[in-house]
Coordinates of C-alpha atoms in Angstrom, one line a residue:
I1 CA 0.0 -0.1 0.0
G2 CA 2.9 2.3 0.3
H3 CA 3.3 2.4 -3.3
M4 CA -0.4 3.6 -3.7
V5 CA 0.2 6.7 -1.6
G6 CA 1.3 8.9 -4.4
P7 CA -1.1 7.7 -7.1
V8 CA -3.9 8.2 -4.7
I9 CA -2.8 11.7 -3.7
F10 CA -2.4 13.0 -7.1
D11 CA -5.5 11.2 -8.3
T12 CA -7.0 13.5 -5.7
V13 CA -5.3 16.6 -7.0
K14 CA -6.4 15.9 -10.6
R15 CA -9.9 15.1 -9.4
Y16 CA -10.1 18.8 -7.7
L17 CA -8.5 20.6 -10.4
V18 CA -11.0 19.2 -12.9
Y19 CA -13.9 19.8 -10.8
S20 CA -12.4 23.3 -10.5
G21 CA -12.6 23.7 -14.3
W22 CA -9.1 23.0 -15.4
H23 CA -8.0 20.9 -18.1
V24 CA -5.5 18.5 -16.7
T25 CA -3.2 16.0 -18.4
W26 CA -1.6 13.7 -15.8
V27 CA 1.5 11.5 -16.9
V28 CA 3.0 8.6 -14.9
N29 CA 6.2 7.3 -16.2
I30 CA 6.9 3.6 -16.1
T31 CA 10.7 2.9 -15.6
D32 CA 11.0 -0.4 -17.5
V33 CA 14.8 -0.4 -17.6
D34 CA 17.1 0.3 -14.6
D35 CA 19.8 -1.2 -12.6
K36 CA 17.3 -2.7 -10.0
L37 CA 15.0 -4.4 -12.7
I38 CA 18.4 -6.0 -14.3
A39 CA 19.5 -7.2 -10.9
E40 CA 16.1 -8.5 -10.0
S41 CA 15.5 -10.3 -13.3
A42 CA 18.8 -12.0 -13.1
A43 CA 18.2 -13.2 -9.6
R44 CA 14.8 -14.6 -10.8
G45 CA 16.2 -16.2 -13.9
M46 CA 13.8 -14.2 -16.2
S47 CA 14.2 -11.3 -18.8
M48 CA 14.0 -7.8 -17.8
A49 CA 11.1 -7.2 -20.1
D50 CA 9.1 -10.1 -18.5
L51 CA 9.6 -8.8 -15.0
A52 CA 8.9 -5.3 -16.0
R53 CA 5.7 -6.3 -17.7
E54 CA 4.7 -8.6 -14.5
M55 CA 5.3 -5.4 -12.1
T56 CA 3.6 -3.1 -14.3
T57 CA 0.6 -5.5 -14.5
D58 CA 0.4 -5.6 -10.7
Y59 CA 0.7 -1.8 -10.5
L60 CA -2.1 -1.3 -12.9
D61 CA -4.3 -3.9 -10.9
N62 CA -3.8 -2.0 -7.8
L63 CA -4.4 1.3 -9.5
A64 CA -7.9 -0.1 -10.7
A65 CA -8.7 -1.6 -7.5
L66 CA -8.5 1.9 -5.8
S67 CA -10.3 3.7 -8.5
V68 CA -7.1 5.7 -9.5
D69 CA -8.5 6.4 -13.0
G70 CA -7.4 9.9 -14.0
I71 CA -3.9 8.9 -15.6
D72 CA -3.9 10.1 -19.1
E73 CA -0.4 8.8 -20.2
M74 CA 1.7 6.0 -18.9
P75 CA 4.8 6.0 -21.2
K76 CA 7.5 3.3 -20.9
A77 CA 11.0 4.2 -21.1
T78 CA 11.8 1.5 -23.4
D79 CA 9.3 3.0 -26.0
H80 CA 11.3 6.4 -25.8
I81 CA 14.8 5.1 -26.2
D82 CA 15.2 7.2 -29.6
G83 CA 14.1 10.3 -27.8
I84 CA 16.4 9.7 -24.9
I85 CA 19.4 9.3 -27.1
A86 CA 18.4 12.5 -28.9
F87 CA 17.9 14.2 -25.6
I88 CA 21.3 13.2 -24.5
Q89 CA 23.0 14.0 -27.7
G90 CA 21.7 17.5 -27.3
L91 CA 23.4 17.8 -23.9
V92 CA 26.6 16.6 -25.3
D93 CA 26.3 19.1 -28.3
K94 CA 25.7 22.0 -25.9
G95 CA 28.8 21.1 -23.6
F96 CA 26.7 19.9 -20.5
A97 CA 27.7 16.1 -20.9
Y98 CA 30.5 14.1 -21.9
A99 CA 31.2 10.6 -23.1
A100 CA 33.8 8.3 -21.3
D101 CA 34.4 4.7 -22.3
G102 CA 30.8 4.0 -23.6
D103 CA 29.0 6.0 -20.7
V104 CA 27.7 9.5 -21.0
Y105 CA 27.8 11.7 -17.8
F106 CA 26.1 15.2 -17.1
D107 CA 28.7 17.7 -16.1
V108 CA 27.4 19.3 -13.0
T109 CA 29.8 22.1 -13.0
K110 CA 28.4 23.4 -16.2
D111 CA 25.2 24.0 -14.5
D112 CA 25.3 27.2 -12.1
D113 CA 22.0 26.3 -10.6
Y114 CA 22.6 22.7 -9.8
G115 CA 21.5 21.7 -6.3
K116 CA 18.7 24.5 -6.2
L117 CA 15.8 22.1 -5.5
T118 CA 17.6 20.9 -2.5
N119 CA 19.6 23.9 -1.4
R120 CA 22.9 21.9 -1.8
T121 CA 26.1 22.8 -3.3
V122 CA 28.0 20.7 -5.7
E123 CA 30.4 19.8 -3.0
Q124 CA 27.7 18.7 -0.8
T125 CA 26.3 16.3 -3.4
Q126 CA 29.4 14.7 -4.5
G127 CA 29.9 11.4 -2.3
E128 CA 32.7 9.0 -3.7
G129 CA 31.5 8.8 -7.4
G130 CA 30.5 5.2 -7.2
S131 CA 32.1 2.5 -9.1
T132 CA 32.6 4.6 -12.3
A133 CA 34.3 7.5 -10.5
N134 CA 37.5 7.1 -12.7
R135 CA 35.6 7.8 -15.6
K136 CA 34.1 10.9 -14.2
R137 CA 35.3 14.8 -14.2
S138 CA 33.6 15.1 -11.0
P139 CA 32.3 12.6 -8.4
A140 CA 29.0 14.2 -8.5
D141 CA 28.4 13.8 -12.3
F142 CA 25.6 11.6 -13.1
A143 CA 25.2 8.8 -15.7
L144 CA 22.9 9.7 -18.7
W145 CA 23.9 6.6 -20.7
K146 CA 25.4 3.3 -19.4
Q147 CA 27.6 1.0 -21.3
A148 CA 25.9 -2.5 -21.3
K149 CA 27.7 -5.3 -19.4
P150 CA 27.7 -8.8 -21.0
G151 CA 24.3 -10.4 -20.8
E152 CA 22.4 -7.1 -20.1
P153 CA 19.9 -5.5 -22.2
S154 CA 21.0 -2.8 -24.5
W155 CA 20.2 -0.6 -27.4
E156 CA 22.6 0.9 -30.1
S157 CA 23.7 4.8 -29.7
P158 CA 26.4 7.1 -30.8
W159 CA 28.4 5.9 -27.7
G160 CA 28.1 2.3 -28.2
P161 CA 25.6 -0.2 -27.0
G162 CA 24.1 0.6 -23.6
R163 CA 21.0 1.7 -21.9
P164 CA 19.6 5.1 -20.4
G165 CA 20.1 6.3 -16.9
W166 CA 17.2 6.6 -14.8
H167 CA 17.1 10.4 -14.5
I168 CA 17.1 11.0 -18.3
E169 CA 14.3 8.6 -19.0
C170 CA 11.8 10.7 -16.9
S171 CA 13.0 14.1 -18.5
A172 CA 12.7 12.7 -22.0
M173 CA 9.1 11.3 -21.2
S174 CA 7.8 14.4 -19.7
G175 CA 9.3 16.5 -22.4
A176 CA 7.8 14.3 -25.1
L177 CA 4.2 14.5 -23.6
L178 CA 4.1 17.8 -21.7
G179 CA 6.5 20.0 -23.5
K180 CA 9.7 21.6 -22.2
H181 CA 7.7 23.4 -19.2
F182 CA 4.7 22.1 -17.3
D183 CA 2.9 22.9 -14.2
I184 CA 3.2 20.2 -11.4
H185 CA 5.8 17.6 -10.9
G186 CA 5.1 14.9 -8.2
G187 CA 6.8 12.2 -6.5
G188 CA 8.0 10.8 -3.2
L189 CA 10.2 12.6 -0.6
D190 CA 12.9 9.8 -1.6
L191 CA 13.0 11.2 -5.0
V192 CA 14.0 15.1 -4.2
F193 CA 17.7 13.9 -4.3
P194 CA 19.1 12.7 -6.6
H195 CA 16.3 12.0 -8.9
H196 CA 14.6 15.3 -9.2
E197 CA 17.5 17.3 -8.8
N198 CA 19.1 15.8 -11.8
E199 CA 15.8 16.0 -13.7
I200 CA 15.8 19.8 -13.2
A201 CA 19.7 20.2 -14.1
Q202 CA 19.4 18.2 -17.3
S203 CA 15.9 19.6 -18.5
C204 CA 16.8 23.1 -17.9
C205 CA 20.2 22.8 -19.6
A206 CA 18.7 20.9 -22.6
H207 CA 16.1 23.8 -23.1
D208 CA 18.4 26.6 -22.8
G209 CA 17.6 27.5 -19.1
K210 CA 13.7 27.3 -19.6
P211 CA 12.1 26.6 -16.2
F212 CA 11.2 22.8 -15.8
A213 CA 8.3 22.7 -13.5
N214 CA 6.4 25.4 -11.9
V215 CA 5.4 23.5 -8.6
W216 CA 7.0 20.4 -6.8
M217 CA 4.7 18.2 -4.8
H218 CA 6.5 15.4 -2.8
N219 CA 4.4 13.1 -0.7
G220 CA 5.6 11.4 2.4
F221 CA 5.7 7.7 3.3
I222 CA 3.5 5.4 5.4
N223 CA 4.2 3.8 8.6
I224 CA 2.2 0.7 9.9
E225 CA 0.8 1.1 13.5
G226 CA 3.7 3.6 14.2
E227 CA 6.6 1.6 12.8
K228 CA 8.4 1.8 9.4
M229 CA 6.9 -0.9 7.0
S230 CA 9.3 -3.5 6.1
K231 CA 9.1 -7.1 4.8
S232 CA 11.5 -8.3 7.3
K233 CA 9.3 -7.1 10.2
G234 CA 6.3 -8.6 8.5
N235 CA 4.3 -5.4 9.1
F236 CA 3.2 -4.5 5.6
F237 CA -0.1 -4.9 3.6
T238 CA -0.8 -5.1 0.0
V239 CA -3.8 -3.5 -1.4
R240 CA -5.2 -7.2 -1.8
D241 CA -4.8 -7.8 2.0
I242 CA -6.8 -4.8 2.9
L243 CA -9.7 -5.5 0.6
A244 CA -9.7 -9.1 1.5
R245 CA -10.3 -7.8 5.1
G246 CA -13.6 -6.4 3.9
A247 CA -12.4 -3.0 3.7
T248 CA -13.8 -0.7 0.5
P249 CA -11.5 0.9 -1.7
A250 CA -12.8 4.2 -0.7
A251 CA -12.0 3.7 2.9
L252 CA -8.5 2.7 2.1
R253 CA -8.1 5.8 -0.3
L254 CA -9.4 8.0 2.8
E255 CA -7.0 6.5 5.1
L256 CA -4.0 7.0 2.6
V257 CA -4.8 10.7 2.0
R258 CA -6.2 12.1 5.3
T259 CA -2.7 13.0 6.6
H260 CA -1.2 15.9 5.0
Y261 CA 0.6 14.8 1.9
R262 CA 4.1 16.0 2.8
Q263 CA 3.8 14.4 6.1
N264 CA 4.4 10.5 6.9
A265 CA 1.1 8.9 7.2
N266 CA 0.4 6.3 10.1
F267 CA -1.8 3.5 8.8
T268 CA -3.7 1.6 11.3
L269 CA -6.5 -1.0 11.1
Q270 CA -8.5 1.1 13.6
G271 CA -7.9 4.2 11.4
L272 CA -9.1 2.1 8.4
R273 CA -12.4 1.1 10.2
D274 CA -12.9 4.7 11.2
C275 CA -12.5 5.8 7.5
G276 CA -14.9 3.1 6.5
R277 CA -17.6 4.5 9.0
M278 CA -16.8 7.9 7.6
V279 CA -17.2 7.2 4.0
D280 CA -20.4 5.2 4.8
R281 CA -21.9 8.1 6.5
W282 CA -21.3 10.5 3.6
C283 CA -22.6 8.0 1.1
R284 CA -26.0 7.6 3.4
L285 CA -26.3 11.5 3.1
R286 CA -25.7 11.6 -0.5
D287 CA -28.2 8.8 -1.2
A288 CA -30.7 10.4 1.0
L289 CA -30.2 13.8 -0.7
S290 CA -30.5 12.2 -4.3
Q291 CA -33.7 10.3 -3.3
G292 CA -35.4 13.1 -1.7
T293 CA -35.7 11.6 1.8
V294 CA -33.6 14.6 3.2
V295 CA -34.3 17.9 1.9
A296 CA -31.6 20.7 2.3
G297 CA -34.3 23.3 2.5
E298 CA -34.5 26.8 1.3
G299 CA -31.2 28.7 0.5
A300 CA -27.7 27.5 1.3
G301 CA -27.8 24.2 3.4
P302 CA -25.0 22.9 5.6
L303 CA -23.2 21.3 2.8
E304 CA -23.3 24.4 0.6
S305 CA -22.3 26.7 3.6
A306 CA -19.4 24.5 4.1
L307 CA -18.1 24.8 0.5
P308 CA -15.9 28.0 1.1
A309 CA -14.3 26.7 4.1
F310 CA -13.7 23.2 2.2
T311 CA -12.4 25.0 -0.7
E312 CA -10.1 27.2 1.3
A313 CA -8.6 23.9 3.0
I314 CA -7.9 22.2 -0.2
C315 CA -6.2 25.2 -1.7
D316 CA -4.0 25.6 1.5
D317 CA -1.4 23.2 0.1
L318 CA -4.0 20.4 -0.2
N319 CA -4.9 20.3 3.4
L320 CA -7.2 17.5 3.1
A321 CA -7.4 16.7 7.0
R322 CA -9.1 20.2 7.4
A323 CA -11.3 19.6 4.4
I324 CA -12.5 16.3 5.7
S325 CA -13.1 18.0 9.1
V326 CA -15.2 20.8 7.4
L327 CA -17.0 18.0 5.7
N328 CA -17.8 16.0 8.7
E329 CA -19.2 19.1 10.4
A330 CA -21.4 19.8 7.5
V331 CA -22.7 16.1 7.3

């Protein structure tokens, strides 16, 4: 369920923006080639492509179960290899990237604004440079293209057979579908650095300094009964687990979003039951109003009167906790 926090939050964002009259295009990238997939597929003795399909199918099933139905585009990195290569070549041509022994790296020293999302200097981001430090001009430089190792999936490129780095995939896909500049970029707090910092750097440099995204929304994580969720502790639930216990998708959605999105949520079974009762109460009132067994009366009823405060709460950095409180008082 931890992987569903972000999708449910941004599905809520889109629903409210559409309700408010905006036309919204929501893109969710599918990373179907990266180091973790290659390592896991090797461990399982299956192809990376088969593993990626298996995981993507499971992800889509979970989205459908929770009625996350507002995604307009779900591009796969492997379908955008040509665009990724062209993006990298543009950075090389402009002097922001360099080839080294079949790899291509982004030169962070060429970007005066590098580190602006996290307020870090280049020195604070450097680390040791990883296993390819000897190929880099600076330890903080990051891979745009990785030379293929024997047995790994690869594509032909001007720098030899290889595969894209994770960060460049997202810049290329968002650029192809949303253009050089768009409104909201979302993701988990764990992606702020290095992923989103690197996305900004390579996108702004590729597009002659044009801003990348107007707003960044980073959601927190989820704890289980006050503890960090982990497989080793056995304190984790899948969506199927929760629904098999009799919870409704709406109750699970509410439990995942009723904490402010930038904070870590604490999932509890008691909280899930409370959310179920809350949703049931809302639905009973909705049905009664639609069937005419409850009449709001002349003028503004409790629900209409609560709308300004509800709207103010949501517009205050998506303060759903306050919005839910306003709705409960009205109900």
